[in-house]
Every structure is written in structure tokens, then in C-alpha cells.
Amino acid sequence: MSEGTVKKFMFVNRKAPHGTIYALESLEVVLITAAFDQDVSLVFADDGVYQLKKGQQTKGIETKNFSPTYRALEGYDIEKLYVEKESMEARGLSEEDLLVDVTVLSSAEMGKLMAEQDVVLSF
Amino acid sequence: MKFGIVVNEGPYQHQASDSAYLFAKAAIAKGHEVWRVFFYHDGVNNASKLTEPPQDDRHIVNRWTKLAEEHKVDLVVCVAAALRRGIKEENLAQGFRISGLGQLVEAGTKCDRLVTFGD
Amino acid sequence: MLHIINKSPLSSGTLESCLRMNAAGDILLTEDAVYAATKGNVFEGKLREAMARCKVYVLQPDLEARGLADRLIEGVTSVDHGGFVDLTISNNACQSWL
């Protein structure tokens, strides 16, 4: 499905899961983008960090628990997952609380990475 | 320049669709091409032909249709997001088409700039 | 990178997050973010700090719609929708902070 051009796509996730559908529908775009052989990075900042919290159980709210999908990303060759340190710490979380291995970046490092992208999609 | 536009919110509820439309119109007025507008999340509701705003208000859906017809803008509604929200071929406004998320990725790869409007 | 913000800094942390992560780059305030560019709002100090390192723009039609065209902070550049288009071109890419 290669389109010939490879661009740097960054998906910036700044919204918590479950309260709104953005996180789930963002994941759908991420998976498709990887299928197009693009250079994909995922960023989790602000409440978006909550998307990666271990132990999400949605049975009681009768919605789809899509959090296991983050673990499947590796299988789609999506390995660039970044979490902003300040956002994570502001929420009382650490890397051990997260479903997947991520690279933790400072705000400044995150800004630098964002500036290098060709296409930034934010959900 | 070739522009792609993403609209992530429904009409009337949020300013996103209005802002996106005004951006598209301004880009065209400057001689640029708006290659595709991709409607995602609640943005798919911009494509409902059942929309009937009060007489004295702007008709957001018809405005997109007219832009598409006059300037060959490809209006694409995400199929997964649309089906979830009851937007189907039978209530799809003129000028819009339903297709997959690949069309969004393609807009990202083929356009010089991709500009998103949402909440 | 052009950073597009559309939320009031008085009810959302979006602008603050953008300023925290981005040392440089143009910032365009649209929709409800135009409140950030008005004199006397509590975020004014932080915006002025950011203006020392970033160029800040405001979408004039959004400012006018909210009755605040006469309160614009000096140094913030107002643009119309055509100016918005130009900013997406003069920057290598753009990012809407949704």
C-alpha cells in the first residue's frame, strides 16, 4: 500500500480515553497510517497519558475497552511512542503504570521532535 | 500549494466546520488548491442531507456542496465514523463521498499542508 | 511549525501545554483562543513571555465576533483567513492543538 512518499506523521494524543471517542478513533487512524508505510510517531501528553494506563476495565460502563490495542501497535511496526514527562508526573503516574514501553521526553525534547514532523494530527 | 483539510466536529455545535470552510475559501481565493476535505469523528455529520437550519442561518452542508462543485474539492467522509453515527449513502449530501481512513493518510502524503479543525 | 490554538486559556490548558513544549515557532490564536490575546486577561503575562520567543498571531474575524477587537495586546499580529492560509505556507508544517 506504499504511496511512494514517506512522510513523518505524528499523532498527538492529549485527551483522556472513554470520556470522548477521540482516543479510540485516533488509534484507528494510526493503524491505517502504518499500513501506508509512513514514519509514524505517537505522542501522549496532558490527559492523553491516561490512554496508556494499565488496568482499564470498561465492563461497568459498557463501552469497548480498546486499551489492549496499544500493546498491538508493535505488531504494526509502530514503535515510536513518546510520553511527555511533565504530563505524566502531573498525573501521579510513572512508566510502570503504562501498558507499553514508551520513551519519556521532557517538554523541550518533545517540542523539538514536533518541529521535525511533516504532518501532525491531533485528536 | 495543495491543501488537505480535516474537520473533526459536527456543524452548528462547534465552530470547526465554519473555520475550515472559511480557510478553504481563503486558500482558493489565493489561487491554491484545496484537494480534499476529510470529515472525521462527529465531523461526518457535516455530510447529512437531512440538515435543515433556520432560514436566517447559514447552511453549512450546502455550503460545502457548493464549494465542492465550484472548485472540484473532494469531500470525503470516513466510513467507520459515519456508520457509527448513522451517516450512509441514503442520507449523504451532494458532493460528498464515503470512503476509508486511507483517504486521510493520502491527504497527508499528497498535500503540501494538512490543516485540522476540531475541538 | 505553526501552532494553531482554538481554546480559551481560562478554561483549557491547551495554550499552556503548547507554550511549555514549544520554545519557538509561530502561534495562531483562533476561535475561543483569541481571548488569550486580550488586555487584562489573567493569561496576558504568560502570553507576553511567550511573545519574547514566538511570533503570536490572532484571527481577527474571531476576535471581532467576540467583541474584543479593541482589546488586542500590542505586539500580537492580527490576520484574516487569507493571512491564516499564508501562515500555514510560511511555516513548514502546522499543528492544531485540539
XYZ file of N, CA and C in Angstrom, chain B:
357
model
N 0.018 25.869 -3.980
C 0.064 24.906 -2.875
C -1.180 24.023 -2.873
N -0.968 22.813 -2.444
C -2.063 21.846 -2.397
C -2.425 21.615 -0.922
N -3.665 21.897 -0.587
C -4.094 21.772 0.808
C -5.010 20.579 1.050
N -4.827 19.964 2.189
C -5.779 18.994 2.697
C -6.342 19.579 3.984
N -7.627 19.344 4.209
C -8.271 19.887 5.410
C -8.982 18.741 6.137
N -8.893 18.739 7.450
C -9.585 17.730 8.257
C -10.592 18.442 9.149
N -11.821 17.939 9.148
C -12.875 18.512 10.007
C -13.336 17.440 10.986
N -13.142 17.707 12.260
C -13.414 16.691 13.279
C -14.670 16.923 14.120
N -15.387 18.001 13.853
C -16.597 18.264 14.652
C -17.789 18.500 13.746
N -18.966 18.275 14.296
C -20.195 18.431 13.535
C -20.533 19.889 13.294
N -21.502 20.145 12.394
C -21.884 21.526 12.108
C -22.722 22.095 13.252
N -22.723 23.386 13.380
C -23.565 24.122 14.346
C -23.151 23.951 15.806
N -22.780 22.739 16.216
C -22.359 22.504 17.604
C -21.046 23.223 17.917
N -20.148 23.206 16.948
C -18.783 23.707 17.150
C -18.386 24.568 15.963
N -17.491 25.502 16.177
C -17.100 26.417 15.098
C -16.185 25.763 14.058
N -15.692 24.553 14.352
C -14.679 23.917 13.497
C -15.040 23.898 12.010
N -16.266 23.497 11.688
C -16.649 23.383 10.281
C -16.690 24.759 9.614
N -17.155 25.776 10.343
C -17.169 27.144 9.814
C -15.738 27.627 9.556
N -14.863 27.391 10.525
C -13.471 27.827 10.384
C -12.805 27.136 9.200
N -13.076 25.838 9.063
C -12.484 25.063 7.975
C -12.963 25.592 6.626
N -14.262 25.894 6.554
C -14.832 26.404 5.308
C -14.202 27.744 4.935
N -14.086 28.638 5.907
C -13.521 29.960 5.632
C -12.051 29.852 5.234
N -11.355 28.897 5.847
C -9.957 28.659 5.478
C -9.872 28.171 4.033
N -10.728 27.206 3.702
C -10.725 26.639 2.343
C -11.021 27.723 1.308
N -12.036 28.550 1.610
C -12.421 29.605 0.687
C -11.267 30.599 0.486
N -10.612 30.943 1.589
C -9.488 31.887 1.513
C -8.315 31.298 0.721
N -8.074 30.002 0.919
C -6.971 29.355 0.191
C -7.259 29.370 -1.308
N -8.489 29.051 -1.670
C -8.876 29.038 -3.089
C -8.782 30.451 -3.672
N -9.233 31.435 -2.900
C -9.187 32.835 -3.356
C -7.750 33.271 -3.633
N -6.810 32.647 -2.927
C -5.399 32.997 -3.136
C -4.759 32.162 -4.242
N -5.567 31.376 -4.922
C -5.052 30.596 -6.049
C -4.504 29.230 -5.683
N -4.710 28.813 -4.435
C -4.256 27.478 -4.033
C -5.332 26.440 -4.336
N -4.904 25.193 -4.239
C -5.844 24.104 -4.468
C -6.238 23.467 -3.130
N -7.546 23.308 -2.919
C -7.982 22.505 -1.772
C -8.330 21.146 -2.361
N -7.419 20.230 -2.165
C -7.508 18.942 -2.848
C -8.568 18.039 -2.216
N -8.578 18.025 -0.911
C -9.527 17.152 -0.225
C -9.893 17.707 1.152
N -11.159 17.534 1.518
C -11.566 17.802 2.903
C -12.019 16.465 3.467
N -11.419 16.069 4.564
C -11.746 14.788 5.173
C -12.528 15.023 6.452
N -13.692 14.387 6.542
C -14.561 14.559 7.696
C -14.455 13.336 8.604
N -14.067 13.595 9.846
C -13.829 12.503 10.784
C -14.524 12.799 12.116
N -14.545 11.825 12.996
C -15.268 11.965 14.286
C -16.693 12.486 13.997
N -17.196 13.408 14.848
C -18.528 13.963 14.591
C -18.568 14.832 13.339
N -17.415 15.089 12.755
C -17.349 15.869 11.521
C -18.151 15.236 10.390
N -18.398 13.931 10.495
C -19.168 13.245 9.450
C -20.584 13.814 9.347
N -21.058 14.415 10.444
C -22.415 14.988 10.420
C -22.553 16.189 9.488
N -21.427 16.709 9.035
C -21.469 17.788 8.041
C -22.005 17.311 6.707
N -22.102 15.990 6.546
C -22.493 15.429 5.255
C -23.953 14.992 5.199
N -24.729 15.301 6.225
C -26.127 14.846 6.219
C -27.017 15.757 5.390
N -27.672 15.166 4.390
C -28.544 15.982 3.548
C -29.876 16.274 4.241
N -30.080 15.695 5.418
C -31.311 15.953 6.170
C -31.211 17.237 6.997
N -30.044 17.879 6.930
C -29.817 19.099 7.714
C -30.734 20.241 7.257
N -31.433 20.838 8.204
C -32.311 21.976 7.878
C -32.158 23.094 8.896
N -31.209 23.989 8.681
C -31.049 25.102 9.620
C -32.174 26.121 9.445
N -32.395 26.986 10.425
C -33.411 28.043 10.257
C -33.062 28.902 9.033
N -34.079 29.489 8.442
C -33.930 30.306 7.227
C -32.850 31.380 7.322
N -32.739 32.002 8.495
C -31.819 33.140 8.610
C -30.389 32.717 8.964
N -30.136 31.417 8.985
C -28.783 30.947 9.325
C -28.085 30.394 8.088
N -26.771 30.286 8.170
C -26.001 29.710 7.075
C -26.325 28.217 6.961
N -26.268 27.702 5.726
C -26.490 26.268 5.528
C -25.119 25.628 5.349
N -24.600 25.091 6.441
C -23.225 24.579 6.428
C -23.027 23.446 5.425
N -23.990 22.545 5.360
C -23.862 21.391 4.464
C -23.870 21.847 3.000
N -24.856 22.680 2.657
C -24.949 23.148 1.268
C -23.742 23.984 0.857
N -23.184 24.675 1.831
C -22.011 25.494 1.565
C -20.827 24.616 1.130
N -20.662 23.475 1.811
C -19.598 22.532 1.418
C -19.877 21.971 0.029
N -21.156 21.609 -0.207
C -21.533 21.049 -1.509
C -21.171 22.024 -2.635
N -21.516 23.295 -2.417
C -21.274 24.321 -3.426
C -19.771 24.496 -3.663
N -19.016 24.498 -2.585
C -17.556 24.646 -2.709
C -16.975 23.489 -3.526
N -17.486 22.287 -3.255
C -17.002 21.099 -3.964
C -17.302 21.203 -5.451
N -18.527 21.652 -5.756
C -18.932 21.736 -7.159
C -18.154 22.808 -7.919
N -17.975 23.948 -7.274
C -17.330 25.069 -7.965
C -15.818 24.938 -8.087
N -15.222 24.244 -7.119
C -13.751 24.203 -7.108
C -13.172 22.791 -7.092
N -14.006 21.814 -7.440
C -13.545 20.426 -7.514
C -12.852 19.967 -6.230
N -13.479 20.283 -5.109
C -12.912 19.830 -3.838
C -13.491 18.444 -3.540
N -12.621 17.538 -3.178
C -13.034 16.166 -2.878
C -13.464 16.098 -1.399
N -14.762 15.940 -1.164
C -15.270 15.880 0.209
C -15.429 14.419 0.616
N -14.591 13.968 1.528
C -14.596 12.560 1.907
C -15.022 12.382 3.361
N -15.980 11.480 3.551
C -16.498 11.193 4.881
C -15.962 9.827 5.298
N -15.392 9.733 6.473
C -14.827 8.459 6.935
C -15.934 7.437 7.152
N -15.781 6.285 6.531
C -16.841 5.276 6.566
C -17.097 4.748 7.982
N -16.056 4.449 8.713
C -16.253 3.881 10.054
C -16.928 4.891 10.976
N -16.454 6.128 10.930
C -17.039 7.181 11.768
C -18.471 7.476 11.338
N -18.727 7.416 10.028
C -20.056 7.727 9.500
C -21.085 6.668 9.896
N -20.720 5.408 9.709
C -21.670 4.340 10.022
C -22.032 4.341 11.504
N -21.035 4.619 12.343
C -21.293 4.727 13.781
C -22.368 5.760 14.093
N -22.400 6.813 13.265
C -23.272 7.955 13.558
C -24.480 8.050 12.633
N -24.733 6.997 11.883
C -25.937 6.982 11.042
C -25.840 7.805 9.778
N -24.647 8.054 9.298
C -24.499 8.725 8.002
C -24.213 7.639 6.968
N -25.102 7.530 6.000
C -24.982 6.492 4.972
C -25.238 7.101 3.602
N -25.058 6.270 2.569
C -25.287 6.758 1.201
C -26.661 7.410 1.061
N -27.669 6.808 1.722
C -29.032 7.316 1.516
C -29.283 8.698 2.109
N -28.487 9.125 3.069
C -28.681 10.498 3.576
C -27.441 11.378 3.362
N -26.640 10.986 2.389
C -25.410 11.725 2.102
C -25.708 12.902 1.169
N -25.270 14.084 1.567
C -25.500 15.270 0.741
C -24.651 15.210 -0.529
N -25.078 15.960 -1.524
C -24.393 16.003 -2.814
C -22.972 16.531 -2.658
N -22.075 15.953 -3.416
C -20.686 16.421 -3.387
C -19.810 15.675 -2.397
N -20.445 14.942 -1.475
C -19.682 14.153 -0.505
C -19.586 12.712 -0.977
N -18.531 12.022 -0.551
C -18.476 10.590 -0.786
C -17.956 9.908 0.477
N -18.367 8.661 0.668
C -17.945 7.906 1.843
C -16.786 7.009 1.449
N -15.720 7.068 2.229
C -14.579 6.200 1.936
C -13.780 5.927 3.213
N -12.688 5.230 3.053
C -11.926 4.788 4.221
C -10.924 5.805 4.748
N -10.361 5.465 5.882
C -9.372 6.320 6.530
C -8.105 6.498 5.705
N -7.899 5.573 4.764
C -6.730 5.683 3.895
C -6.729 7.012 3.145
N -7.932 7.545 2.920
C -8.063 8.818 2.210
C -7.496 9.982 3.031
N -7.548 9.821 4.344
C -6.958 10.839 5.218
C -5.429 10.761 5.147
N -4.923 9.534 5.198
C -3.470 9.342 5.116
C -2.959 9.861 3.773
N -3.718 9.552 2.733
C -3.340 10.001 1.392
C -3.299 11.530 1.311
N -4.258 12.179 1.968
C -4.250 13.647 2.006
C -2.979 14.141 2.698
N -2.563 13.415 3.728
C -1.335 13.775 4.442
C -0.089 13.595 3.588
N -0.083 12.530 2.786
C 1.116 12.272 1.980
C 1.155 13.144 0.719
N -0.021 13.393 0.120
C -0.034 14.087 -1.176
C -0.134 15.605 -1.100
N -0.696 16.116 0.007
C -0.859 17.571 0.090
C 0.400 18.217 0.677
N 0.617 19.478 0.283
C 1.756 20.217 0.845
C 1.506 20.552 2.313
N 0.232 20.798 2.638
C -0.127 21.109 4.022
C -1.449 20.420 4.370
N -1.511 19.916 5.610
C -2.749 19.335 6.112
C -3.144 20.153 7.340
N -4.326 20.747 7.275
C -4.754 21.624 8.371
C -6.006 21.037 9.021
N -5.951 20.867 10.341
C -7.048 20.216 11.063
C -7.888 21.228 11.834
N -9.201 21.019 11.784
C -10.129 21.849 12.547
C -10.973 20.932 13.427
N -10.983 21.205 14.712
C -11.734 20.335 15.615
C -11.891 20.957 16.979
N -12.111 20.106 17.976
C -12.327 20.623 19.331
C -11.094 20.372 20.199
